[in-house]
Coordinates of C-alpha atoms in Angstrom, one line a residue:
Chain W
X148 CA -64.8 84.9 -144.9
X149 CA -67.1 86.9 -142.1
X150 CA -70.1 84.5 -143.3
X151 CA -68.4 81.8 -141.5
X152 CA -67.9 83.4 -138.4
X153 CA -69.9 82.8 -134.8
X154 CA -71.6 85.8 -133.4
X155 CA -69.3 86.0 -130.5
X156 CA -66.3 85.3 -133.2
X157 CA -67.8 88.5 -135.4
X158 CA -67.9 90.5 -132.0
X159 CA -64.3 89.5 -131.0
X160 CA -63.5 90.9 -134.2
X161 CA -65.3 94.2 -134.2
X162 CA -64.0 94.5 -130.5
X163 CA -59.9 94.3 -131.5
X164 CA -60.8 96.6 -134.4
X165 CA -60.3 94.1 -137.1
X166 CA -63.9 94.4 -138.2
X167 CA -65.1 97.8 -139.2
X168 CA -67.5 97.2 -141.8
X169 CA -71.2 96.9 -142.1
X170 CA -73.1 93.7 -140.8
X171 CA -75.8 92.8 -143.4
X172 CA -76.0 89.3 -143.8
X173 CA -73.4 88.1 -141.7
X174 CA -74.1 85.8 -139.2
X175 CA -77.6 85.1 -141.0
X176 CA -80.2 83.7 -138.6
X177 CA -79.1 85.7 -135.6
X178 CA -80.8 88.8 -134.5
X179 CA -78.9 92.2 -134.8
X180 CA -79.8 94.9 -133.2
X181 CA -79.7 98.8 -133.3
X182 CA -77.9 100.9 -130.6
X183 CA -78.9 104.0 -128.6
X184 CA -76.5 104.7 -125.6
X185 CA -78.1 108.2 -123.1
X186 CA -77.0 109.3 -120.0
X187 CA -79.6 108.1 -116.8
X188 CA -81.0 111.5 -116.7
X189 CA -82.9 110.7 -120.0
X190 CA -83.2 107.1 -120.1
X191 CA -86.2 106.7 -118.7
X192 CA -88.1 109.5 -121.2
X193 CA -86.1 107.2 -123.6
X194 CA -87.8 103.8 -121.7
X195 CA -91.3 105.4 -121.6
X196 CA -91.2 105.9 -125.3
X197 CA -90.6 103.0 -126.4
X198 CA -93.3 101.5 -123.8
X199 CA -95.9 103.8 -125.7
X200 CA -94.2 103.2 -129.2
X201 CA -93.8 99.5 -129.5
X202 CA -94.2 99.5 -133.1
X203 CA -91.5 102.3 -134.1
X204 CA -89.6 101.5 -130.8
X205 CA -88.9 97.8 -130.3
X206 CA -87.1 96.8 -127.3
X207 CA -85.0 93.6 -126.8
X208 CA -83.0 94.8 -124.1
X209 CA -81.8 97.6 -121.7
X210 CA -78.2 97.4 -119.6
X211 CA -78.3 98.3 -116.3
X212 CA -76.4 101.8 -116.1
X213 CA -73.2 101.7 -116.6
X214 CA -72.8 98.2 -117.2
X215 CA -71.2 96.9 -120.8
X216 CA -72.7 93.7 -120.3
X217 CA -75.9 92.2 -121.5
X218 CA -77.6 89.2 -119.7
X219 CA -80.6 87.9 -122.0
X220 CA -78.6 88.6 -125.8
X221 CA -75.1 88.1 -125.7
X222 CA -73.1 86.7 -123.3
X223 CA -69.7 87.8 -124.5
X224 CA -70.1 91.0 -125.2
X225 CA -68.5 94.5 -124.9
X226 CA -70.8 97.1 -125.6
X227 CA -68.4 100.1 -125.9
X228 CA -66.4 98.1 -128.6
X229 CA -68.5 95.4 -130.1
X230 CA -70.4 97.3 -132.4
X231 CA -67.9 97.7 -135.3
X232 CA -68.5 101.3 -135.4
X233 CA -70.1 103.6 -133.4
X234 CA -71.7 107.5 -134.0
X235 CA -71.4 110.2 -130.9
X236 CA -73.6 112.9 -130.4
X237 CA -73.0 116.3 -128.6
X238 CA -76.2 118.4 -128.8
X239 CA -77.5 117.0 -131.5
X240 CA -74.9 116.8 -133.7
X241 CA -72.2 113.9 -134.6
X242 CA -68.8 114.9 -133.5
X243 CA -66.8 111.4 -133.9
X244 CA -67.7 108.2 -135.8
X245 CA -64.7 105.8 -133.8
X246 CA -64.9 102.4 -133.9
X247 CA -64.3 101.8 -130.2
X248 CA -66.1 104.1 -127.3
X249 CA -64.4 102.7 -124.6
X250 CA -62.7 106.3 -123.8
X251 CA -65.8 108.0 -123.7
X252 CA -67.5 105.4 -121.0
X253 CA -69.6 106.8 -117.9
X254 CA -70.9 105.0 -115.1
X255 CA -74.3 107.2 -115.9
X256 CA -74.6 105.7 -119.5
X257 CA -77.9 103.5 -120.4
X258 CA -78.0 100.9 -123.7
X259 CA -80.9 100.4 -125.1
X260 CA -80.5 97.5 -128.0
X261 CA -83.5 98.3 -130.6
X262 CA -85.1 95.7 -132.9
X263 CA -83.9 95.4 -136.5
X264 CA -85.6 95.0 -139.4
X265 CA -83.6 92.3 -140.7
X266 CA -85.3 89.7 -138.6
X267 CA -88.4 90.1 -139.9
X268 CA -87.4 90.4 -143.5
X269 CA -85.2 87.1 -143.1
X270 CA -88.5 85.2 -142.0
X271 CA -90.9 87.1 -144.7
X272 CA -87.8 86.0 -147.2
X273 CA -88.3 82.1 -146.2
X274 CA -91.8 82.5 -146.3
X275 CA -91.3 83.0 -150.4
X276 CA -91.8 86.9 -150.2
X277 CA -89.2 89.2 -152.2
X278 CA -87.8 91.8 -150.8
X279 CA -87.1 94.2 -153.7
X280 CA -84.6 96.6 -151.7
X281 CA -82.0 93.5 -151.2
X282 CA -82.7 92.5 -154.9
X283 CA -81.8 95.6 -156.4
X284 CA -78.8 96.1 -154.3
X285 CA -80.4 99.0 -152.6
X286 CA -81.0 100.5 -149.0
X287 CA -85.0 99.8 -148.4
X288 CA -87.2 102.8 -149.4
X289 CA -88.3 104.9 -145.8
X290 CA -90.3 108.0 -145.5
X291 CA -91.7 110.2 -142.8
X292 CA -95.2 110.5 -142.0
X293 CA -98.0 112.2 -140.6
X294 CA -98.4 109.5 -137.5
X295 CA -97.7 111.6 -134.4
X296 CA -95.6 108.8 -132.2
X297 CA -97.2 109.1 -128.6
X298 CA -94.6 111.8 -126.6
X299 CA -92.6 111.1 -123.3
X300 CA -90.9 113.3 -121.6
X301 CA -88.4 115.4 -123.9
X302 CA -89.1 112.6 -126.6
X303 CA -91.8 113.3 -129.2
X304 CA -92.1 113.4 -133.2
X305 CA -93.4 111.2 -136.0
X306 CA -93.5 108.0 -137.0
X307 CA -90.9 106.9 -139.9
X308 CA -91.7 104.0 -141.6
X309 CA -89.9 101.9 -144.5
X310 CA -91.9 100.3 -147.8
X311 CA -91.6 97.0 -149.3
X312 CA -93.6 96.2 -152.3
X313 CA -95.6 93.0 -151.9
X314 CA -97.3 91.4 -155.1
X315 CA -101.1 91.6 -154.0
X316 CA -101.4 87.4 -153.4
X317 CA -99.1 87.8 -150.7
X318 CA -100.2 90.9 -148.8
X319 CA -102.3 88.5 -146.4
X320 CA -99.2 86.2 -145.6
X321 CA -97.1 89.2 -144.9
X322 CA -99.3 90.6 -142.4
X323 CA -100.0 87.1 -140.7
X324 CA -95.7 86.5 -140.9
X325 CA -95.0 90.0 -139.1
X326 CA -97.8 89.5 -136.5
X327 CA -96.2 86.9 -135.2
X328 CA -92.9 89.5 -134.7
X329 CA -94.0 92.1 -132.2
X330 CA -90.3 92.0 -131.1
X331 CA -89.5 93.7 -134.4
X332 CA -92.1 96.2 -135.5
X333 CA -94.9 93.4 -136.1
X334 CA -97.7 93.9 -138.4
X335 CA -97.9 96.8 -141.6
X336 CA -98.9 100.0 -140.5
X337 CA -100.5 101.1 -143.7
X338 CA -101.4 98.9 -147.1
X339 CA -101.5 100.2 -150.3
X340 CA -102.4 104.0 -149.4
X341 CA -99.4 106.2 -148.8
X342 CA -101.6 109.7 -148.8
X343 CA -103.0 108.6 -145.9
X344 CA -100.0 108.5 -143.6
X345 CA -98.4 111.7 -145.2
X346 CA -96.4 110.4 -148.4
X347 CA -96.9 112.0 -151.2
X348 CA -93.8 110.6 -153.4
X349 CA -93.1 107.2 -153.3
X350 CA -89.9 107.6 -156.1
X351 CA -88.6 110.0 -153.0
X352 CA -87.9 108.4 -149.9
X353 CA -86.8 110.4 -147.2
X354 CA -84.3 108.0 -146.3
X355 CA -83.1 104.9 -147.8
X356 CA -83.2 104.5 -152.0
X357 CA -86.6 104.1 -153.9
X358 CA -87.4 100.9 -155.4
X359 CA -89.3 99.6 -158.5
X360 CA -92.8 98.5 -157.4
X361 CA -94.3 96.3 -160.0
X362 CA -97.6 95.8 -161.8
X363 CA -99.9 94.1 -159.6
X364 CA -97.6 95.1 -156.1
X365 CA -98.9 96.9 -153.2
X366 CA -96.4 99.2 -151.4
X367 CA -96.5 98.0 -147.8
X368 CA -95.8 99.9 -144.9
X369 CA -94.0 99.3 -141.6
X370 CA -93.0 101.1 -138.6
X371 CA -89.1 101.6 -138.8
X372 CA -86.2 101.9 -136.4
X373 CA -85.2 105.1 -137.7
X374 CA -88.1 106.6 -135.9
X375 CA -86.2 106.5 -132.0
X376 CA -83.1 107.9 -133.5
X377 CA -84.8 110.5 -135.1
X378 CA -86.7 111.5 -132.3
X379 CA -83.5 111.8 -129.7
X380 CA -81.8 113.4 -132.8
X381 CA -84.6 116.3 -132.7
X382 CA -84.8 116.7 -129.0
X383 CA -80.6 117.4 -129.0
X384 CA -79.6 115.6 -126.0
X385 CA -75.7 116.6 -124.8
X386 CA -74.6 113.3 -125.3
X387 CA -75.8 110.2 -127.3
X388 CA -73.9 107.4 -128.5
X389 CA -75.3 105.3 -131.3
X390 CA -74.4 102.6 -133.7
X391 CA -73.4 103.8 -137.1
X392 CA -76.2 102.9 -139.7
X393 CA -75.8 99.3 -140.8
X394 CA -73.0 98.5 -138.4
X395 CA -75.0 96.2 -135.9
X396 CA -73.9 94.6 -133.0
X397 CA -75.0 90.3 -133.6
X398 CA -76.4 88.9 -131.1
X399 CA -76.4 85.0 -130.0
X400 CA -80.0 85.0 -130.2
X401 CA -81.5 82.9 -133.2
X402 CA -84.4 85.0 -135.2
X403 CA -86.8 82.5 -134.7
X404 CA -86.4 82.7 -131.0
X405 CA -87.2 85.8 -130.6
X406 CA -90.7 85.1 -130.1
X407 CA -89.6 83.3 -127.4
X408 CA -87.2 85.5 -125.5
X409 CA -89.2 88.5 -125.0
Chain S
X40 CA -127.3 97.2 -111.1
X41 CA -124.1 98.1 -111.4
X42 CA -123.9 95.5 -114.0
X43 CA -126.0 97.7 -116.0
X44 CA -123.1 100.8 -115.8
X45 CA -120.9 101.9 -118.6
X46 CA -117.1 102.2 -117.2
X47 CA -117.3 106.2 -117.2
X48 CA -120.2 105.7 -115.0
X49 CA -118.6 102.9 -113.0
X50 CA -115.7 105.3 -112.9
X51 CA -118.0 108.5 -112.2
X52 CA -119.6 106.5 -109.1
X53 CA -116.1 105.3 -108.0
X54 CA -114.8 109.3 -108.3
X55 CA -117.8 110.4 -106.2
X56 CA -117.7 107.8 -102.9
X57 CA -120.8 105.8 -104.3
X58 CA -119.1 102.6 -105.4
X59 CA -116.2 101.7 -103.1
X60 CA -116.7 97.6 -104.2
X61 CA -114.5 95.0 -105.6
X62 CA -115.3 95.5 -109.5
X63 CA -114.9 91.9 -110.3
X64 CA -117.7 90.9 -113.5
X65 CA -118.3 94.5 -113.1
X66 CA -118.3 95.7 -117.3
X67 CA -118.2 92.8 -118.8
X68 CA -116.2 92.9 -121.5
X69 CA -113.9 96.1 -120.5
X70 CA -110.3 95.7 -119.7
X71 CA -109.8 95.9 -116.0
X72 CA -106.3 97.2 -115.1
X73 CA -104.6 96.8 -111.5
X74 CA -102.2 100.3 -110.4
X75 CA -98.8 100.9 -108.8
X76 CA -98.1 104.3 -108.1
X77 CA -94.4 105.2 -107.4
X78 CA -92.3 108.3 -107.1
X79 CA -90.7 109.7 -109.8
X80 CA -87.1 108.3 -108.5
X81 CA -88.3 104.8 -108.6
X82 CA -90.3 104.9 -111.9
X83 CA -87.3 104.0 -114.2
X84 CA -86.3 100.6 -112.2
X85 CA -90.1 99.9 -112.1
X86 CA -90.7 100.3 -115.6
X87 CA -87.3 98.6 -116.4
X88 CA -88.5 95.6 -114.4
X89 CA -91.7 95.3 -116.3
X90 CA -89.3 95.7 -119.5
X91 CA -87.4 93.0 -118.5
X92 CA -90.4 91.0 -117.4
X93 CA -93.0 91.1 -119.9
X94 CA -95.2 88.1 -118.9
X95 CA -95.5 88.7 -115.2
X96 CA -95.5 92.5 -115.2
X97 CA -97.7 93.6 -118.2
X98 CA -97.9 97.8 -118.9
X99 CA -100.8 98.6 -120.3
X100 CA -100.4 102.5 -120.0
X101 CA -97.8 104.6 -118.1
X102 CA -98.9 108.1 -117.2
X103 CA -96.8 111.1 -117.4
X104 CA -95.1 112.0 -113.8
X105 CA -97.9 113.8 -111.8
X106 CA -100.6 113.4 -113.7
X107 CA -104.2 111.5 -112.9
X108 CA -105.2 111.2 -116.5
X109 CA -104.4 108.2 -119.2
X110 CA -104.2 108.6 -122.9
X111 CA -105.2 105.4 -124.0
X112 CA -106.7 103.2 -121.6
X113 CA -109.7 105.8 -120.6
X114 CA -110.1 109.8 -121.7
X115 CA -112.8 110.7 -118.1
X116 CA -110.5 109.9 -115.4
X117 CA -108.9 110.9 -112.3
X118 CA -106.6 108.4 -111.4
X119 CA -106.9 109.1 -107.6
X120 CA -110.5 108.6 -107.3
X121 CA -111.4 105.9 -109.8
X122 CA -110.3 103.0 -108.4
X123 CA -112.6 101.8 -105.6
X124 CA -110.2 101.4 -103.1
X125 CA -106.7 102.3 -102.7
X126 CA -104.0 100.8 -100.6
X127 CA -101.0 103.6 -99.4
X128 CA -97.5 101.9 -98.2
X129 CA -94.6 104.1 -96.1
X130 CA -91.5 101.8 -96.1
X131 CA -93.3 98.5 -96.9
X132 CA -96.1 98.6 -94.2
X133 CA -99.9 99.2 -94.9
X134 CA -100.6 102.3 -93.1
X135 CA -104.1 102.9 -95.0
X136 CA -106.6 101.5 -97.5
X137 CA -108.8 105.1 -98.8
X138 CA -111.3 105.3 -101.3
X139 CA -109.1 108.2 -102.7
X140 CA -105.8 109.7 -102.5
X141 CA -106.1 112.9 -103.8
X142 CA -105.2 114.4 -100.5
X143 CA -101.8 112.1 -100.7
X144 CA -100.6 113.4 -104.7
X145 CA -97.6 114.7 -105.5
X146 CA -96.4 115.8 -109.1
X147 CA -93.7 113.7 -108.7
X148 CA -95.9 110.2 -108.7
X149 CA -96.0 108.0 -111.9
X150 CA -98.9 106.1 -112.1
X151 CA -98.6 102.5 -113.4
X152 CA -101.5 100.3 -115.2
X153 CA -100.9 96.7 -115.4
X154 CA -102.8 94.2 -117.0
X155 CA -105.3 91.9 -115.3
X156 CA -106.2 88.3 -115.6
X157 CA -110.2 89.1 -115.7
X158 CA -109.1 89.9 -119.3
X159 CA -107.6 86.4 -120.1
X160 CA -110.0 84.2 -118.6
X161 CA -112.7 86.4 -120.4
X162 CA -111.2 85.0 -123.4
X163 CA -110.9 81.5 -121.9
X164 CA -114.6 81.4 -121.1
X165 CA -115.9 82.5 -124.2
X166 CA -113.7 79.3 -126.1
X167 CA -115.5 76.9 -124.1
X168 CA -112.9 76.2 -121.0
X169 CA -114.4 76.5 -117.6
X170 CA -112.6 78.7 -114.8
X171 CA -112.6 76.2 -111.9
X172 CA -112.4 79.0 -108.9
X173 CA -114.9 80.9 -111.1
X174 CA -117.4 78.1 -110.6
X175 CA -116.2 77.4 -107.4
X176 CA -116.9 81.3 -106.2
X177 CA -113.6 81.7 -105.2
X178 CA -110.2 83.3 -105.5
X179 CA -107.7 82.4 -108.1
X180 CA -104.9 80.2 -106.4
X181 CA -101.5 81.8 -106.8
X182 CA -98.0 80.1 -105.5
X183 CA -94.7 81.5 -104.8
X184 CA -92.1 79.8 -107.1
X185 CA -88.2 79.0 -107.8
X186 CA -88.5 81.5 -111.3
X187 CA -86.2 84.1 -110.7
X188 CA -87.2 87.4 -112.1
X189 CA -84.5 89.6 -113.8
X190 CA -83.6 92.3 -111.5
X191 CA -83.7 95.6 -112.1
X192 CA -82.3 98.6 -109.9
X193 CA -83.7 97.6 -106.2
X194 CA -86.7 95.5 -107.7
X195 CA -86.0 92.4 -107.4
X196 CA -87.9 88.9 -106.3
X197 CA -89.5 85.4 -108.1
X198 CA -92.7 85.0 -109.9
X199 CA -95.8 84.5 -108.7
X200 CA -98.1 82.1 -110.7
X201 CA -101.2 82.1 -110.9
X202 CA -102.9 77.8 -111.2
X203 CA -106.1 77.3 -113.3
X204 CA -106.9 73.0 -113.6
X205 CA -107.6 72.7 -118.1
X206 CA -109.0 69.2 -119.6
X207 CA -106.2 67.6 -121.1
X208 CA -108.0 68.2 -124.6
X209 CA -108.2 71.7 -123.8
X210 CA -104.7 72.7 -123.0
X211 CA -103.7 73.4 -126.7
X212 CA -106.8 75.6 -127.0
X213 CA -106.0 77.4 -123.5
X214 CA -102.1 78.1 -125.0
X215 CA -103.0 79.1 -128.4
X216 CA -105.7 81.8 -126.9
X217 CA -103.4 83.2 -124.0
X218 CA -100.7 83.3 -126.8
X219 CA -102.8 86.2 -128.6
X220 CA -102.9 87.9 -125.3
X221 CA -99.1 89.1 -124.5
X222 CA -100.7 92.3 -122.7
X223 CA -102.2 90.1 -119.9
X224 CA -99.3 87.1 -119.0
X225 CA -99.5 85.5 -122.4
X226 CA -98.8 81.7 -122.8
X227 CA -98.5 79.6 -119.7
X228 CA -95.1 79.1 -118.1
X229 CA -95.6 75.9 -117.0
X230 CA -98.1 72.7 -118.2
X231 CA -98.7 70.4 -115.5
X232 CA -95.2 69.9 -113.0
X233 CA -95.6 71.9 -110.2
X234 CA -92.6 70.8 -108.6
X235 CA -90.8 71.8 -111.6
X236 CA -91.4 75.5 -110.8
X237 CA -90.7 74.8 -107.1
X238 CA -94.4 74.2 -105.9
X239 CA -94.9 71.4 -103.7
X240 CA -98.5 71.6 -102.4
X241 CA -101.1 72.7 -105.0
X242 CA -103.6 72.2 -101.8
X243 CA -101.9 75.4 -100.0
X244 CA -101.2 78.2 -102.2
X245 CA -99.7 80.9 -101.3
X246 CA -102.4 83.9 -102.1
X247 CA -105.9 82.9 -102.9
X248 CA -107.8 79.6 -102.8
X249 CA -107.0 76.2 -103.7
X250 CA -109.6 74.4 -106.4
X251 CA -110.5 71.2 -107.1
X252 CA -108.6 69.4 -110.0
X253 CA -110.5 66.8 -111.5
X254 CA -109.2 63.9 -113.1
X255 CA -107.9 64.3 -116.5
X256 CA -107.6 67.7 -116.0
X257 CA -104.0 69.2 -115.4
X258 CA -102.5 72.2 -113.4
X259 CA -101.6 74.9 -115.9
X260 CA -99.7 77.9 -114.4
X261 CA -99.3 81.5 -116.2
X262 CA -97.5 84.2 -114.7
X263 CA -99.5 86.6 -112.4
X264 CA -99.5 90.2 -111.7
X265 CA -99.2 89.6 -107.9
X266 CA -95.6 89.3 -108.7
X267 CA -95.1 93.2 -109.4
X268 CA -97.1 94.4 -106.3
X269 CA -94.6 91.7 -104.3
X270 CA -91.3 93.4 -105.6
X271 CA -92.4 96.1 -105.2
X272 CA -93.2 95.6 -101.7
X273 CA -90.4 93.2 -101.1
X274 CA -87.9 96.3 -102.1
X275 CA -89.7 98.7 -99.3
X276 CA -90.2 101.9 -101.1
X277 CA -90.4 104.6 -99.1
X278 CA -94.2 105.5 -100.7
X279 CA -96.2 104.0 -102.9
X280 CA -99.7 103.6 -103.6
X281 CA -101.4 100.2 -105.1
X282 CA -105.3 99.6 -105.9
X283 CA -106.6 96.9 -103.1
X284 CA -107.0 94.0 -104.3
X285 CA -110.0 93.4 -106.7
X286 CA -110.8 96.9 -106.5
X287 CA -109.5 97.9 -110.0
X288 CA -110.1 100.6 -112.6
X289 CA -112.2 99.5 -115.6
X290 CA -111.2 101.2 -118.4
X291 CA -113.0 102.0 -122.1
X292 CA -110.9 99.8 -123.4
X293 CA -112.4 96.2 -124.4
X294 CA -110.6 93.1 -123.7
X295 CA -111.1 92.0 -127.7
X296 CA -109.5 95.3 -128.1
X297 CA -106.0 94.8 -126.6
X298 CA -103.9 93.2 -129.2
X299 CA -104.4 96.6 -130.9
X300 CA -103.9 99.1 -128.8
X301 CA -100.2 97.8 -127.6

């Protein structure tokens, strides 16, 4: 029944609590994005980190402090209840997981709305490429890695990426296909050599489930969202908000526009 | 003879007091980057500006609060020595252009590098399309316009565009180019209505020179990095410190180099 549903339907939903459940593939087409909510004293380590870690850390937009609002995403939006459910932080560790963080607003709070994989993998899925996590029914392989991210402020750690198996004929057209996505971690960071970012075990992803990789695949590497989360994780601010894994907030803007947004 | 310099010995001569000159074809090759340094208490609204305008307000590199030296853009530097020429601002109003503000640092100054057209039209030149104010020998023209830039915190203002004539059977070519180049204005805003963007006299432009256009040619308009230095100004800041104009640090990082690096 959700698959029918608008974006701004889906976050009416979400917002009177009907809708608590994960997003993937509703809405298909329209970007979904990935939530970190820190008080004004950090957000502009936050900022400067994802200015020098485009890759891990994409950006599509920042609220002014305070504000629910969005102006260049979503029109109607609530950001304290939109999200169908949220995960709060105090010191680096998750004391609530509520669907709603109205009650817990500040006027010092900052959104930052990260980049999801999804869009990319929608257009390297029209472009004829499987994606073996979402045919097996799985979460998609990610692992940590020896890539130092570049610090800011309190913010530092390394670069998490995710792996998708790509049969060797289409390695070329992935790369080309993601280029043209800067706005969601853009091109591989690694091909066919996981030593030489750090991984040692492919069958053991640090996060995420492993997945078959076939004769005649290459294991692909990208820069991954989890990366931000887990660097504000590790630096135990006293107070983050952020969206519960897989429970995005949809946006009114199309995938294929966001080339043209940012 | 400068020609012959490397950028650490462009920037070695600048450090010194030898070369206090505009650095325009100075390196060919080498990424030129223009500078706004702010205090720490403005940085976040600066860099959220840029954020939320990409095209007009390119980063290349931010450097940590207080410090004169980059991580990517150049290792031998001293941020207030290299540029040529420096222009210092108390509440909106010139009070001095040195050759160095050392004397003037504070550690709470964030140091802001911001891409440069040299590095587009570099690219533009070497595909065959001519620079008119390049042949001409004279200033880029540049024209206030009705584009409203998203606000951010107390910066706040419209773009600035910058006007180069193309032959109609070289637009595609000049679109395509500027399109690989996000970290220096990207694609072009506007293809050949001036009025649309609210310009009304191509023969009076607003900074810079006017150029010829010759027939068959038409007035192609990409977003310029006058427009940061013009919030910024617009907003009177307390302090801040630019480069003056065409006096910029050359870095060691080459124009062919930039989709890389960012």
């Amino acid at each position: 029944m959700s698959n029918q549903l608008t974006p701004v339907e889906l976050r009416h939903q979400s917002r009177s609590g009907i809708f608590t459940d994960q997003t993937s593939g509703l809405c298909p087409g329209y970007t979904q994005a990935n939530l970190v909510i820190l008080p004004k004293s950090q957000a502009y380590d936050f900022l400067l980190f994802a200015q020098r870690n485009p890759k891990p850390c994409p950006i599509l937009e920042v609220a002014d402090a305070g504000s629910r609002q969005l102006r260049t995403f979503a029109q109607d939006v609530d950001l304290a209840k939109d999200f169908p459910k949220y995960r709060v932080y105090e010191n680096g560790k998750m004391v609530s997981e509520p669907t709603d963080v109205a009650d817990l607003w500040r006027d010092d709070l900052v959104s930052f709305l990260i980049g999801c994989s999804f869009s990319f993998e929608a257009a390297l899925i029209a472009a004829g490429i499987e994606m073996r996590h979402i045919t097996m029914h799985r979460n998609v392989p990610m692992y940590s890695t020896n890539i130092k991210a570049k610090s800011a402020g309190i913010f530092h750690g390394n670069y998490v990426v995710s792996m998708r198996p790509i049969p060797e004929s289409q390695v070329v057209k992935a790369v080309t296909i993601t280029e043209r996505l800067p706005q969601v971690h853009g091109t591989p960071l690694q091909i066919g050599d996981p030593a030489a970012i750090g991984i040692t075990d492919l069958d053991h992803p640090d996060f995420g489930d492993a997945v078959d990789i076939h004769p005649g695949e290459v294991p692909v590497f990208w820069a991954c969202g989890v990366t931000p989360q887990q660097v504000v994780m590790q630096s135990k601010p006293e107070f983050v908000i952020t969206h519960s894994p897989g429970h995005m907030l949809v946006t009114d803007v199309k995938d294929n526009q966001l080339a043209d947004i940012l």
